[in-house]
mmCIF file of C-alpha atoms in Angstrom:
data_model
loop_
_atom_site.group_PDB
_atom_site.id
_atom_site.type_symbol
_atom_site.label_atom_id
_atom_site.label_comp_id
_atom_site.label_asym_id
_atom_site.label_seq_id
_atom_site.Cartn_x
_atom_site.Cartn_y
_atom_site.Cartn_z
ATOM 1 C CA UNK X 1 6.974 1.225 -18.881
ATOM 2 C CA UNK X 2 5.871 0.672 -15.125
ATOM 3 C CA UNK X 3 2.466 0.572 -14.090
ATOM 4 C CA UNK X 4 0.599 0.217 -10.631
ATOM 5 C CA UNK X 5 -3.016 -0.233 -10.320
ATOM 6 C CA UNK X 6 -4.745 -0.189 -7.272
ATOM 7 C CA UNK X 7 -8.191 -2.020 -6.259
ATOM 8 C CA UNK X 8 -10.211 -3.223 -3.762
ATOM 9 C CA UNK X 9 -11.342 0.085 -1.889
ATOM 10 C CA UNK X 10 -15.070 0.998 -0.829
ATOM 11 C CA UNK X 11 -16.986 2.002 2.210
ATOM 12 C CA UNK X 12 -16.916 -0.383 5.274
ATOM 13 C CA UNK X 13 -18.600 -0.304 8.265
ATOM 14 C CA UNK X 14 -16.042 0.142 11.574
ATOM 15 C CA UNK X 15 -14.563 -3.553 12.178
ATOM 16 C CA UNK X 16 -14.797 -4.429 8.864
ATOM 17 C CA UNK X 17 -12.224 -5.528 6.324
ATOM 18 C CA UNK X 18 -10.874 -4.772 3.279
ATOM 19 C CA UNK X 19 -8.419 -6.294 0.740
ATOM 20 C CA UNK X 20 -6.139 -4.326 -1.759
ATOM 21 C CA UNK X 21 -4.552 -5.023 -4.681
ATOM 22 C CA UNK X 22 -1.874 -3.638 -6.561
ATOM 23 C CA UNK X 23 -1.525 -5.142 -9.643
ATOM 24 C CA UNK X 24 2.507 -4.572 -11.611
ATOM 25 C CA UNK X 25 3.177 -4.495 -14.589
ATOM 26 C CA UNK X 26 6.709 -3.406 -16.415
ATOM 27 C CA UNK X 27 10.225 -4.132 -15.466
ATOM 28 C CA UNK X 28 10.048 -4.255 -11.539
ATOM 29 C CA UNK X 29 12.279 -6.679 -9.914
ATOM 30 C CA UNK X 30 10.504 -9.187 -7.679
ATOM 31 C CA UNK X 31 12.339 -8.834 -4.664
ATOM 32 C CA UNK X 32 11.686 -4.501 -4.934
ATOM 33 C CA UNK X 33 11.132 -2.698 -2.003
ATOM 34 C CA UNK X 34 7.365 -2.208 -2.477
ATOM 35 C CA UNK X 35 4.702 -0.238 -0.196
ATOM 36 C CA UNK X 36 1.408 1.216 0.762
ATOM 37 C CA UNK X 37 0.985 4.426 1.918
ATOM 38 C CA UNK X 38 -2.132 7.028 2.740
ATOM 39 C CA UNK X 39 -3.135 10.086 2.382
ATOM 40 C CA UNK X 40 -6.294 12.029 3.778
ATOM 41 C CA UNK X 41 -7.098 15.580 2.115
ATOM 42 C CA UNK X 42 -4.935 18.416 3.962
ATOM 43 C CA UNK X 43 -2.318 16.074 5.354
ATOM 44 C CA UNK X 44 0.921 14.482 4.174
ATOM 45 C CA UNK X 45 0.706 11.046 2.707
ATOM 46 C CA UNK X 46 1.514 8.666 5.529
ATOM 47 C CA UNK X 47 3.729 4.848 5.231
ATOM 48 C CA UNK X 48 1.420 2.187 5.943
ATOM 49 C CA UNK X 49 3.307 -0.800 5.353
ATOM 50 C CA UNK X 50 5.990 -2.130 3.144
ATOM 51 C CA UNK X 51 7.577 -5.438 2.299
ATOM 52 C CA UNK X 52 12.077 -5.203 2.528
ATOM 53 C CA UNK X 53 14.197 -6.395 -0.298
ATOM 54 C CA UNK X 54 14.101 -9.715 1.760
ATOM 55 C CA UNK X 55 10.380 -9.822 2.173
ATOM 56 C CA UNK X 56 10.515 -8.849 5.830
ATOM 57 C CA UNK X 57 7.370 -6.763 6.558
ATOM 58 C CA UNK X 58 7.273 -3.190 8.115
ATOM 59 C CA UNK X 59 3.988 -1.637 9.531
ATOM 60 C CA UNK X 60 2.961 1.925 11.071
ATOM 61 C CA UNK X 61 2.328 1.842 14.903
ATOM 62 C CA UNK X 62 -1.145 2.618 13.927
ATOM 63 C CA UNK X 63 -1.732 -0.218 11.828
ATOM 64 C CA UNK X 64 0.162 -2.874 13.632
ATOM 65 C CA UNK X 65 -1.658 -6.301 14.188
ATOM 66 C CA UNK X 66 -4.567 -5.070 11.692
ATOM 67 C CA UNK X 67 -3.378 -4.797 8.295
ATOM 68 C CA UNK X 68 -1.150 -7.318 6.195
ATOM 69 C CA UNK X 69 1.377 -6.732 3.702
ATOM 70 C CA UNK X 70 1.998 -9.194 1.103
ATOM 71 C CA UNK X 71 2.689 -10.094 -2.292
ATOM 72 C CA UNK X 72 2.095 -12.946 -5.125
ATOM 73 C CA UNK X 73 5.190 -12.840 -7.455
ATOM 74 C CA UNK X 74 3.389 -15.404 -9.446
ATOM 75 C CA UNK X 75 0.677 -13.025 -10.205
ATOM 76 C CA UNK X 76 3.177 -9.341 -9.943
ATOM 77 C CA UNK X 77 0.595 -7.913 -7.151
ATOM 78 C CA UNK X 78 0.882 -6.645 -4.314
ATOM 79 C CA UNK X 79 -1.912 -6.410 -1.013
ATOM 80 C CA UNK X 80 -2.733 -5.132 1.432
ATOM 81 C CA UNK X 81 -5.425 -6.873 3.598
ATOM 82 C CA UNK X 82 -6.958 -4.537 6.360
ATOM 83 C CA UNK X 83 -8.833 -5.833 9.620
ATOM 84 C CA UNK X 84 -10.609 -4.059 12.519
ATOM 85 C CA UNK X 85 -10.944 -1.192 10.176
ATOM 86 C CA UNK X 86 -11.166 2.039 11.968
ATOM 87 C CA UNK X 87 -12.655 5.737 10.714
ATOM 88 C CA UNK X 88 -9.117 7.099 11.153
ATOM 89 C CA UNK X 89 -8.148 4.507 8.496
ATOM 90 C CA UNK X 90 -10.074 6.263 5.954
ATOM 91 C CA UNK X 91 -8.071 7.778 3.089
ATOM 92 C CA UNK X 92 -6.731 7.293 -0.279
ATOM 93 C CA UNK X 93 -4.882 4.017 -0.188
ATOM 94 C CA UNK X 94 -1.912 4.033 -2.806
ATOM 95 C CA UNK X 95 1.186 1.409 -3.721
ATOM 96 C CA UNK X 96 4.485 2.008 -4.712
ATOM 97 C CA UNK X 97 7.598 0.284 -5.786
ATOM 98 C CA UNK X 98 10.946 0.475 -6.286
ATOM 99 C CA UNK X 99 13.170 2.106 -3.565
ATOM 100 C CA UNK X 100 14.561 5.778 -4.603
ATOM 101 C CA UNK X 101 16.161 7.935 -1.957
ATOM 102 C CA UNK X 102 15.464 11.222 -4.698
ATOM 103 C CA UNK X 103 11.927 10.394 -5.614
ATOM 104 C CA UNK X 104 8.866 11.416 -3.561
ATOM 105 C CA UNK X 105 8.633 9.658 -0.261
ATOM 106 C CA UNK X 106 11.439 7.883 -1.670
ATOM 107 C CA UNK X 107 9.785 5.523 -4.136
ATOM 108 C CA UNK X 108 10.134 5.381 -7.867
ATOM 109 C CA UNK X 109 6.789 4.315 -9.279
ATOM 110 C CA UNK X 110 3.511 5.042 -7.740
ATOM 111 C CA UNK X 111 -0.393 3.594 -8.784
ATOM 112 C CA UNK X 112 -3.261 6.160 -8.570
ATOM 113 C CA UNK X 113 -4.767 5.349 -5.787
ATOM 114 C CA UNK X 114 -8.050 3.772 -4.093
ATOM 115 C CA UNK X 115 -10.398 5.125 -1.412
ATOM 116 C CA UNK X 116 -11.166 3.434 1.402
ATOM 117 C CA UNK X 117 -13.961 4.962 3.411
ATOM 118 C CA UNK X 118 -14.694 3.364 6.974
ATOM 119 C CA UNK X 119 -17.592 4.797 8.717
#
């Protein structure tokens, strides 16, 4: 049984920061395709940024040279640190793991989610 959890959201002033954490648990490979994505109410979840096979990092335009993507194998999580926050960066933050073409957004396993509120 996989299971994400998320952590580390809350409210933040504009040019703040924030850390995320998505903690694993269950039979997920440490060199999975993992992820963060977004959503904000009344629009489609959005990538964020996601960490290859190989470990090679991939970021949305709008996040590019503000937000990290990393993860501690040692300790099976997953984060996602977040600088020079931004309103338009508020939404529910979630993770997900495990590369499937035929599952939503094309991830296997998803956590539940944490808001992140910049104002």
């Amino acid at each position: 049984h996989v299971q994400l959890v998320e952590s580390g959201g809350g409210s933040v002033q504009a040019g703040g920061s924030l850390r995320l954490s998505c903690a694993i648990s269950g039979d997920v490979d440490t060199d999975s395709c993992m992820a963060w994505f977004r959503q904000v109410p009344g629009k489609e979840r959005e990538g964020v940024a996601a960490l290859d096979s190989d470990g090679s990092p991939m970021y949305a335009d709008s996040v590019k040279g503000r937000f990290t993507i990393s993860k501690d194998n040692a300790k099976n999580t997953l984060y996602l640190q977040m600088n020079s926050l931004k309103p338009q960066d508020s939404a529910m933050y979630y993770c997900a793991a495990v590369r499937d073409l035929t599952a939503p957004d094309g991830y296997k396993y998803w956590g539940q989610g944490t808001q992140v509120t910049v104002s």
